PDB file of C-alpha atoms in Angstrom:
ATOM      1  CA  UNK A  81      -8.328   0.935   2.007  1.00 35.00           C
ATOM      2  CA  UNK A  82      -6.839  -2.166   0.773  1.00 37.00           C
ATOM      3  CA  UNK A  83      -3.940  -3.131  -1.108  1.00 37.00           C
ATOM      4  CA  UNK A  84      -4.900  -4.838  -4.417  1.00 39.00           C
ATOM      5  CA  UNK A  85      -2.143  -7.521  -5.879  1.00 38.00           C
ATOM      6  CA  UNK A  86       0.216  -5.906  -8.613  1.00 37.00           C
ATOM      7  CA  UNK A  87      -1.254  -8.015 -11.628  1.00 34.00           C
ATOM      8  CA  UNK A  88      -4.563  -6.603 -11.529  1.00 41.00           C
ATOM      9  CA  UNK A  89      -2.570  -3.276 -10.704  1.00 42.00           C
ATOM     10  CA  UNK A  90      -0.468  -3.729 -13.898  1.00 42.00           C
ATOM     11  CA  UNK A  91      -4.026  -4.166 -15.466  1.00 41.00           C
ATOM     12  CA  UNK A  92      -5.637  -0.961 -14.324  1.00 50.00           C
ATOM     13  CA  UNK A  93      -2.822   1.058 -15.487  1.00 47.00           C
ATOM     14  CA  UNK A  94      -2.362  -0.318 -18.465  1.00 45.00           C
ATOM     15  CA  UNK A  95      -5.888   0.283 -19.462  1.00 43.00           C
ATOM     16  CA  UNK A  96      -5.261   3.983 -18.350  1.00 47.00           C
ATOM     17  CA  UNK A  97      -2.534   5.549 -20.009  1.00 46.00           C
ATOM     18  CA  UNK A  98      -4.830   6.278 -23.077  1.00 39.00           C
ATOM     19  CA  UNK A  99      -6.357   8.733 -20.289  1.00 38.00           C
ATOM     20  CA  UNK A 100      -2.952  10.312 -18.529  1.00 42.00           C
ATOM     21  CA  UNK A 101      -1.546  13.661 -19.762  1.00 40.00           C
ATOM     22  CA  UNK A 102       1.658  12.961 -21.870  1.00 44.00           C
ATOM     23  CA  UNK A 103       4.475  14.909 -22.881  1.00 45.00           C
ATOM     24  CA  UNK A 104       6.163  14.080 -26.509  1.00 47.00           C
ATOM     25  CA  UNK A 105       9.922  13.503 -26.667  1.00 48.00           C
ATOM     26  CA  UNK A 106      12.160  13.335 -29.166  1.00 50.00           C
ATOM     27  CA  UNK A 107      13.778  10.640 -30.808  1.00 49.00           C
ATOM     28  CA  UNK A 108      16.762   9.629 -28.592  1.00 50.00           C
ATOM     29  CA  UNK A 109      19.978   9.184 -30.470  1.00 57.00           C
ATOM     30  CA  UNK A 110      21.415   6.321 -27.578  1.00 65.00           C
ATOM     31  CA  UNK A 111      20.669   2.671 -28.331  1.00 78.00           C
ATOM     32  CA  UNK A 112      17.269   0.680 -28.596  1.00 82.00           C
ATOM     33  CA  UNK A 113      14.233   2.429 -29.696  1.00 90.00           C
ATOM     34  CA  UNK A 114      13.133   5.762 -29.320  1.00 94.00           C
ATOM     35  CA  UNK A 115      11.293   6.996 -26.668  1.00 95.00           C
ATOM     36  CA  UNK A 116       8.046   8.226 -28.299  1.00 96.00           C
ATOM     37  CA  UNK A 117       6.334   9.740 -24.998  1.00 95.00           C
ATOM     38  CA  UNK A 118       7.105  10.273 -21.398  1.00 97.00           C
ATOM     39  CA  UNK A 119       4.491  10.310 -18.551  1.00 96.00           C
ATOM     40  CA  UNK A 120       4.671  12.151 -15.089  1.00 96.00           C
ATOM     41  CA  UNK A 121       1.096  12.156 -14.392  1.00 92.00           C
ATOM     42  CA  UNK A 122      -1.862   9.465 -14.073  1.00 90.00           C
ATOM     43  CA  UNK A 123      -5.284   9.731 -12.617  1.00 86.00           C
ATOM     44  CA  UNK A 124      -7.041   7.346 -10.784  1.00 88.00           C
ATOM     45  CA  UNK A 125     -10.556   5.749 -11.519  1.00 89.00           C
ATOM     46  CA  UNK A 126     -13.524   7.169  -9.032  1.00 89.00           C
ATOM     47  CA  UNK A 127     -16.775   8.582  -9.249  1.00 89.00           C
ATOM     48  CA  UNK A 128     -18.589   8.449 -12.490  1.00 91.00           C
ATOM     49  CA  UNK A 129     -15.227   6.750 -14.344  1.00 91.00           C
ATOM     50  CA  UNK A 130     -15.550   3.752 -12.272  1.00 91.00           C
ATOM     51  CA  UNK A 131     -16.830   0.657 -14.493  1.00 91.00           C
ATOM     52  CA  UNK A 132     -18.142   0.978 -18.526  1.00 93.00           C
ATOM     53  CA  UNK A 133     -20.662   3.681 -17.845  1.00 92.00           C
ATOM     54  CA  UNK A 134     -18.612   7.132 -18.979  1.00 93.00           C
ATOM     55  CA  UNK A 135     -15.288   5.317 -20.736  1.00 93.00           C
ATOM     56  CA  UNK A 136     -12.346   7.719 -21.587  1.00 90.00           C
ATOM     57  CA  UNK A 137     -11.622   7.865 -25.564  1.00 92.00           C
ATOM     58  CA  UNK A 138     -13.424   4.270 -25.157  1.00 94.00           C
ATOM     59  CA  UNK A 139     -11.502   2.338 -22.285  1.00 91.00           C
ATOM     60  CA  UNK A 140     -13.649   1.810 -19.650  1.00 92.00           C
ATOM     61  CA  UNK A 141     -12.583   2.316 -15.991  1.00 89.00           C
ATOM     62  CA  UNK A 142     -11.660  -0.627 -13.585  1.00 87.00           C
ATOM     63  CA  UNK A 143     -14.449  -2.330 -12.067  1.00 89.00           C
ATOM     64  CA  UNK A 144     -13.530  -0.718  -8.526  1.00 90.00           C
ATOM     65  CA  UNK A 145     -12.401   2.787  -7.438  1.00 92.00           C
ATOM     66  CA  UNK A 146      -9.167   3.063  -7.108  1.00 90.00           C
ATOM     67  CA  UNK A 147      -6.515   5.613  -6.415  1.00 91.00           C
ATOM     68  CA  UNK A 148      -2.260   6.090  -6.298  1.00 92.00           C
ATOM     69  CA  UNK A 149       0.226   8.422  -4.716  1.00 94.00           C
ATOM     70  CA  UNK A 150       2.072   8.629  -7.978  1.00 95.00           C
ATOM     71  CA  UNK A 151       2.590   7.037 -11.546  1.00 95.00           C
ATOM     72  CA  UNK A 152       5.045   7.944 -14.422  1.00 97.00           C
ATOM     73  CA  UNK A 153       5.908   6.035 -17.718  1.00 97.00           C
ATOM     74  CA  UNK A 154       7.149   5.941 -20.694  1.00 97.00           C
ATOM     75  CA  UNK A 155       6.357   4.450 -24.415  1.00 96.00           C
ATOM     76  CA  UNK A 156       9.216   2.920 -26.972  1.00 96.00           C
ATOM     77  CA  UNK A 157       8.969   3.095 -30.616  1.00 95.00           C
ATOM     78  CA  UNK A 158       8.736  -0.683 -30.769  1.00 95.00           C
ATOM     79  CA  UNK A 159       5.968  -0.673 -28.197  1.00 95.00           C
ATOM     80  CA  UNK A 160       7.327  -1.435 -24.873  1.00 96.00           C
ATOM     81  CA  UNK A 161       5.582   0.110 -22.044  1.00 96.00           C
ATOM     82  CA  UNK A 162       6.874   1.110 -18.873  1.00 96.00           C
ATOM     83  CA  UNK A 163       4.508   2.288 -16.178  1.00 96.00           C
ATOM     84  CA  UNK A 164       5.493   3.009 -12.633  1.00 96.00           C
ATOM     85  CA  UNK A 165       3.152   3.425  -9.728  1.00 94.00           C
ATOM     86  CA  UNK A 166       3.622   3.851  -5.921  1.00 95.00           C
ATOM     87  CA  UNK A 167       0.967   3.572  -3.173  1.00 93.00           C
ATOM     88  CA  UNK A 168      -2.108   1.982  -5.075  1.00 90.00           C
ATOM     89  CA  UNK A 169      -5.119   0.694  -3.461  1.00 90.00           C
ATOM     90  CA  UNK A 170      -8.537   0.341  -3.835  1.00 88.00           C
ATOM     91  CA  UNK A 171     -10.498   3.543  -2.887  1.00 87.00           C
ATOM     92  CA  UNK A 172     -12.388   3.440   0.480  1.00 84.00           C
ATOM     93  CA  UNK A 173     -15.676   4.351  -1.907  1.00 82.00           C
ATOM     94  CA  UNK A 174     -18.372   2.432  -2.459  1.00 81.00           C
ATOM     95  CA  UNK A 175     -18.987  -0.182  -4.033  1.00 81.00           C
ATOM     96  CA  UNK A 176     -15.630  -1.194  -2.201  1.00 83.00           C
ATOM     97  CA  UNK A 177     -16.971  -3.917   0.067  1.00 78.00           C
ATOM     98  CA  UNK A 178     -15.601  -2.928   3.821  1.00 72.00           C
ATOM     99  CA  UNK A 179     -12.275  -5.015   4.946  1.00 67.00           C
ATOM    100  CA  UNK A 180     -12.402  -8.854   4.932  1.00 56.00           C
ATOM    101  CA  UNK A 181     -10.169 -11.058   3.924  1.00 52.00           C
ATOM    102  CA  UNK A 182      -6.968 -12.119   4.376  1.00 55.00           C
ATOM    103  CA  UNK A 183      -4.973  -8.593   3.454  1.00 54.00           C
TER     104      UNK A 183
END
């Protein structure tokens, strides 16, 4: 497996939280917005989901197979978006080309 650079990272998982479970939270009372959801748990793209063939509530998954050792998040009421994710790389599936390059 290889380690894929954190901006096309951010990318992936950004085009996947449409497809992680969620859990709804309350309005919070502190300052700055609200949290409107909270994430514990994200999937990663393999198999069939890989590329635009079978896209999830119509984002397609990354062009690669990829998978994580864990991701949580969370969505503000003015839109910010925090996603966290530990241990990403690019799934030793094909159509991963084998190991070359400088990683």
């Amino acid at each position: 497996m290889r380690k894929i650079s954190w901006v096309l990272a951010a990318v992936g998982v950004a085009a996947l939280v449409s497809a992680v479970a969620v859990q709804g939270v309350a309005a919070s009372a502190g300052p700055g917005p609200a949290t409107v959801l909270k994430f514990s748990t994200m999937t990663p793209v393999t198999g069939p989901y890989v590329g635009p063939a079978n896209p999830v509530r119509g984002v397609a998954g990354g062009g690669l197979p990829w998978i994580l050792t864990a991701g949580s998040g969370s969505l503000k009421q003015d839109g910010h978006l925090m996603v966290r994710v530990r241990g990403l790389v690019l799934a030793n599936q094909a159509p991963v080309p084998p190991t070359s390059g400088p990683w």
